[in-house]
CSV table of C-alpha atoms in Angstrom, one decimal:
chain,number,residue,atom,x,y,z
A,1475,MET,CA,-157.7,20.7,114.2
A,1476,ALA,CA,-154.4,18.9,114.2
A,1477,THR,CA,-154.9,15.3,115.3
A,1478,THR,CA,-152.6,12.3,115.6
A,1479,GLN,CA,-152.6,8.8,117.0
A,1480,ALA,CA,-151.1,8.0,120.4
A,1481,PRO,CA,-147.3,7.8,120.3
A,1482,THR,CA,-145.6,4.5,119.5
A,1483,LYS,CA,-143.4,2.6,122.0
A,1484,GLU,CA,-140.2,4.3,120.6
A,1485,LEU,CA,-137.7,4.9,123.4
A,1486,ILE,CA,-136.6,8.5,123.6
A,1487,GLU,CA,-133.2,9.3,125.1
A,1488,ILE,CA,-133.5,11.7,128.0
A,1489,THR,CA,-131.1,14.5,127.4
A,1490,PRO,CA,-130.7,17.8,129.3
A,1491,PHE,CA,-133.6,20.1,128.7
A,1492,LYS,CA,-133.3,22.9,126.2
A,1493,ASN,CA,-135.9,25.2,124.7
A,1494,GLU,CA,-137.3,24.3,121.3
A,1495,PRO,CA,-135.6,26.6,118.8
A,1496,LEU,CA,-137.9,29.1,117.0
A,1497,VAL,CA,-138.2,28.8,113.2
A,1498,ASP,CA,-136.4,31.5,111.3
A,1499,PHE,CA,-138.9,32.5,108.6
A,1500,SER,CA,-136.5,34.8,106.9
A,1501,LYS,CA,-134.9,31.7,105.4
A,1502,GLU,CA,-136.7,30.8,102.2
A,1503,GLU,CA,-136.7,27.1,103.0
A,1504,ASN,CA,-138.7,27.6,106.2
A,1505,ALA,CA,-141.1,30.0,104.6
A,1506,ARG,CA,-141.7,27.5,101.8
A,1507,LYS,CA,-142.4,24.7,104.3
A,1508,MET,CA,-144.8,26.9,106.1
A,1509,ARG,CA,-146.6,27.9,102.9
A,1510,ALA,CA,-146.9,24.2,102.0
A,1511,ALA,CA,-148.3,23.4,105.5
A,1512,ILE,CA,-150.8,26.3,105.1
A,1513,GLU,CA,-152.1,24.7,101.9
A,1514,LYS,CA,-152.3,21.2,103.4
A,1515,VAL,CA,-154.3,22.6,106.3
A,1516,ARG,CA,-156.5,24.7,104.0
A,1517,SER,CA,-157.6,21.5,102.2
A,1518,GLN,CA,-158.8,20.1,105.5
A,1519,LEU,CA,-160.9,23.1,106.7
A,1520,GLY,CA,-164.5,22.6,107.6
A,1521,ARG,CA,-164.3,19.0,108.7
A,1522,GLU,CA,-166.5,17.7,111.6
A,1523,TYR,CA,-164.8,16.1,114.6
A,1524,ASP,CA,-166.4,13.6,116.9
A,1525,LEU,CA,-166.5,13.7,120.7
A,1526,VAL,CA,-164.4,10.8,122.1
A,1527,ILE,CA,-165.3,9.2,125.4
A,1528,GLY,CA,-163.7,6.0,126.5
A,1529,GLY,CA,-162.6,5.3,122.9
A,1530,LYS,CA,-166.1,5.7,121.5
A,1531,ARG,CA,-166.8,8.4,118.9
A,1532,LEU,CA,-170.0,10.4,119.5
A,1533,LYS,CA,-172.0,13.1,117.8
A,1534,THR,CA,-174.2,15.6,119.5
A,1535,SER,CA,-177.2,17.6,118.3
A,1536,ASP,CA,-175.4,20.9,119.3
A,1537,LYS,CA,-172.3,21.9,117.5
A,1538,ILE,CA,-169.4,24.3,118.0
A,1539,LYS,CA,-168.0,26.0,114.9
A,1540,SER,CA,-164.4,27.2,114.9
A,1541,ILE,CA,-164.3,30.3,112.7
A,1542,ASN,CA,-161.2,31.9,111.2
A,1543,PRO,CA,-161.3,35.4,112.9
A,1544,ALA,CA,-159.4,36.9,110.0
A,1545,LYS,CA,-162.1,35.5,107.6
A,1546,PRO,CA,-165.3,34.9,109.4
A,1547,SER,CA,-166.9,33.2,106.4
A,1548,GLU,CA,-164.3,30.4,106.7
A,1549,VAL,CA,-165.1,27.5,109.0
A,1550,VAL,CA,-161.9,25.9,110.4
A,1551,GLY,CA,-163.8,22.9,112.0
A,1552,VAL,CA,-167.0,21.8,113.5
A,1553,PHE,CA,-167.0,20.1,116.9
A,1554,GLN,CA,-169.5,18.3,119.1
A,1555,LYS,CA,-170.9,20.3,122.0
A,1556,ALA,CA,-170.8,18.1,125.1
A,1557,GLY,CA,-173.4,18.6,127.8
A,1558,VAL,CA,-173.9,17.5,131.4
A,1559,GLU,CA,-175.0,14.1,130.2
A,1560,HIS,CA,-171.5,13.4,129.0
A,1561,VAL,CA,-169.8,14.2,132.3
A,1562,GLU,CA,-170.5,10.9,134.1
A,1563,PRO,CA,-169.6,8.7,131.1
A,1564,ALA,CA,-166.3,10.6,130.7
A,1565,MET,CA,-165.6,10.2,134.5
A,1566,ASN,CA,-166.4,6.5,134.3
A,1567,ALA,CA,-164.1,6.0,131.3
A,1568,ALA,CA,-161.3,8.0,133.0
A,1569,GLN,CA,-161.8,6.0,136.3
A,1570,LYS,CA,-161.5,2.7,134.3
A,1571,ALA,CA,-158.3,3.9,132.5
A,1572,PHE,CA,-156.9,5.1,135.9
A,1573,GLN,CA,-156.8,1.5,137.2
A,1574,SER,CA,-154.0,0.6,134.7
A,1575,TRP,CA,-152.5,4.1,134.2
A,1576,SER,CA,-152.0,4.6,137.9
A,1577,ARG,CA,-149.8,1.6,137.9
A,1578,THR,CA,-147.8,2.6,134.9
A,1579,SER,CA,-144.2,3.3,135.7
A,1580,LEU,CA,-142.9,6.9,135.9
A,1581,GLU,CA,-140.4,6.1,133.1
A,1582,GLU,CA,-143.2,5.0,130.8
A,1583,ARG,CA,-145.3,8.1,131.5
A,1584,ALA,CA,-142.4,10.4,130.9
A,1585,GLN,CA,-141.7,8.6,127.6
A,1586,PHE,CA,-145.3,9.2,126.6
A,1587,LEU,CA,-144.7,12.9,126.9
A,1588,LEU,CA,-141.4,12.8,125.1
A,1589,ARG,CA,-142.8,10.8,122.2
A,1590,THR,CA,-145.7,13.2,121.9
A,1591,ALA,CA,-143.2,16.1,121.8
A,1592,LYS,CA,-141.4,14.3,119.0
A,1593,ILE,CA,-144.5,13.9,117.0
A,1594,ILE,CA,-145.3,17.6,117.3
A,1595,ARG,CA,-141.7,18.6,116.5
A,1596,ASP,CA,-141.7,16.4,113.4
A,1597,ARG,CA,-145.0,18.1,112.2
A,1598,LYS,CA,-144.3,21.5,113.6
A,1599,PHE,CA,-145.2,23.5,110.5
A,1600,GLU,CA,-148.5,21.7,110.2
A,1601,PHE,CA,-149.5,22.3,113.8
A,1602,SER,CA,-148.5,26.0,113.5
A,1603,ALA,CA,-150.5,26.3,110.3
A,1604,TRP,CA,-153.6,25.2,112.1
A,1605,MET,CA,-153.2,28.1,114.5
A,1606,VAL,CA,-152.8,30.5,111.7
A,1607,PHE,CA,-156.4,29.6,110.6
A,1608,GLU,CA,-157.8,29.1,114.1
A,1609,VAL,CA,-156.7,32.3,115.7
A,1610,ALA,CA,-155.3,34.4,112.8
A,1611,LYS,CA,-151.7,34.3,114.2
A,1612,ASN,CA,-148.8,35.2,112.0
A,1613,TYR,CA,-146.2,32.6,111.3
A,1614,ALA,CA,-143.8,33.6,114.1
A,1615,GLU,CA,-146.6,33.7,116.8
A,1616,ALA,CA,-148.0,30.4,115.8
A,1617,ASP,CA,-144.5,28.8,115.8
A,1618,ALA,CA,-143.9,30.3,119.2
A,1619,ASP,CA,-147.0,28.6,120.6
A,1620,THR,CA,-146.1,25.3,119.0
A,1621,SER,CA,-142.6,25.6,120.4
A,1622,GLU,CA,-144.0,26.4,123.9
A,1623,LEU,CA,-146.1,23.2,123.8
A,1624,ILE,CA,-143.1,21.1,122.9
A,1625,ASP,CA,-141.2,22.8,125.8
A,1626,PHE,CA,-144.0,21.9,128.2
A,1627,LEU,CA,-144.0,18.3,127.3
A,1628,GLU,CA,-140.2,18.0,127.4
A,1629,LEU,CA,-139.9,19.9,130.7
A,1630,TYR,CA,-142.8,18.1,132.5
A,1631,ALA,CA,-141.3,14.7,131.6
A,1632,ARG,CA,-138.0,15.6,133.1
A,1633,ASP,CA,-139.5,17.3,136.2
A,1634,ALA,CA,-141.7,14.3,136.9
A,1635,MET,CA,-138.6,12.1,137.0
A,1636,ARG,CA,-136.6,14.6,139.1
A,1637,LEU,CA,-139.4,15.1,141.6
A,1638,ALA,CA,-139.9,11.3,141.9
A,1639,LYS,CA,-136.5,11.0,143.4
A,1640,ALA,CA,-137.6,12.0,146.9
A,1641,GLU,CA,-135.0,13.7,149.1
A,1642,PRO,CA,-134.0,11.7,152.2
A,1643,VAL,CA,-136.4,12.7,155.1
A,1644,VAL,CA,-135.5,13.2,158.7
A,1645,GLN,CA,-135.5,10.0,160.7
A,1646,LEU,CA,-136.7,10.5,164.2
A,1647,PRO,CA,-136.1,8.1,167.1
A,1648,GLY,CA,-138.5,5.2,166.9
A,1649,GLU,CA,-139.8,6.2,163.4
A,1650,ARG,CA,-139.0,5.1,159.9
A,1651,ASP,CA,-140.0,8.0,157.7
A,1652,TYR,CA,-140.2,8.0,153.9
A,1653,LEU,CA,-141.7,10.2,151.1
A,1654,SER,CA,-143.4,8.9,148.0
A,1655,TYR,CA,-145.9,10.3,145.5
A,1656,ILE,CA,-149.1,8.4,144.6
A,1657,PRO,CA,-151.7,9.0,141.9
A,1658,LEU,CA,-154.7,10.8,143.3
A,1659,GLY,CA,-157.4,9.9,140.8
A,1660,VAL,CA,-159.7,11.6,138.3
A,1661,GLY,CA,-161.2,15.1,138.3
A,1662,ILE,CA,-163.0,17.4,136.0
A,1663,VAL,CA,-161.8,20.9,135.4
A,1664,ILE,CA,-163.4,23.8,133.5
A,1665,ALA,CA,-160.2,25.7,132.6
A,1666,PRO,CA,-160.1,29.4,131.5
A,1667,GLY,CA,-159.7,29.7,127.8
A,1668,LYS,CA,-156.4,31.6,127.7
A,1669,PHE,CA,-155.4,30.0,124.4
A,1670,GLN,CA,-157.8,29.8,121.6
A,1671,GLY,CA,-155.9,27.4,119.4
A,1672,GLY,CA,-156.0,23.7,120.0
A,1673,ILE,CA,-154.1,20.5,119.4
A,1674,THR,CA,-155.9,17.3,120.2
A,1675,ILE,CA,-154.2,14.0,120.8
A,1676,PRO,CA,-156.0,10.7,121.6
A,1677,THR,CA,-154.8,9.1,124.8
A,1678,PRO,CA,-155.7,5.8,126.5
A,1679,SER,CA,-158.5,7.6,128.5
A,1680,GLY,CA,-159.8,10.1,126.0
A,1681,MET,CA,-158.4,13.3,124.3
A,1682,TYR,CA,-155.6,15.5,125.4
A,1683,GLU,CA,-156.2,19.0,124.1
A,1684,ARG,CA,-153.9,22.0,124.0
């Protein structure tokens, strides 16, 4: 599982959105970089990863093994299997983080996404290599998924800033109308597993996983 620390405070210039270019693996230099990333990831297979709640690392008795579907004998990683007893602590940690995060400026939130996109872009071959093992994707398919993740981060950062600039609302006689967006709070979602690969990034309130 590809992991990284939360992005630094580097300020990213906001330029017009454009899709992340796909890697051309017909070029030997790119194929060489991907082979090197494959070997780097191969050396890290089988590691056990902690459950992180509120910045605290936990281990559980039940585990989840990620298996290379192209080679079932190969364990990509071992993960903690969270249970119902972990829901409330996770909610409490998220609620605590919400107190400060909800007051964080839109610009800083957008910068967080842009800096995360930069980290993934800088380590693109490595993140793609993990998907080669996790879901047996070929180079091009893994690269496309990594590129899509970068696009999501880049697009959502820009869209958040665009949507925050509320359009003037109709002013009726005797009224002073305005439109603003407010943070709604914390929720728990069991999302359908469309994608089998994963990228996990520690955030102030826990783990962001793709």
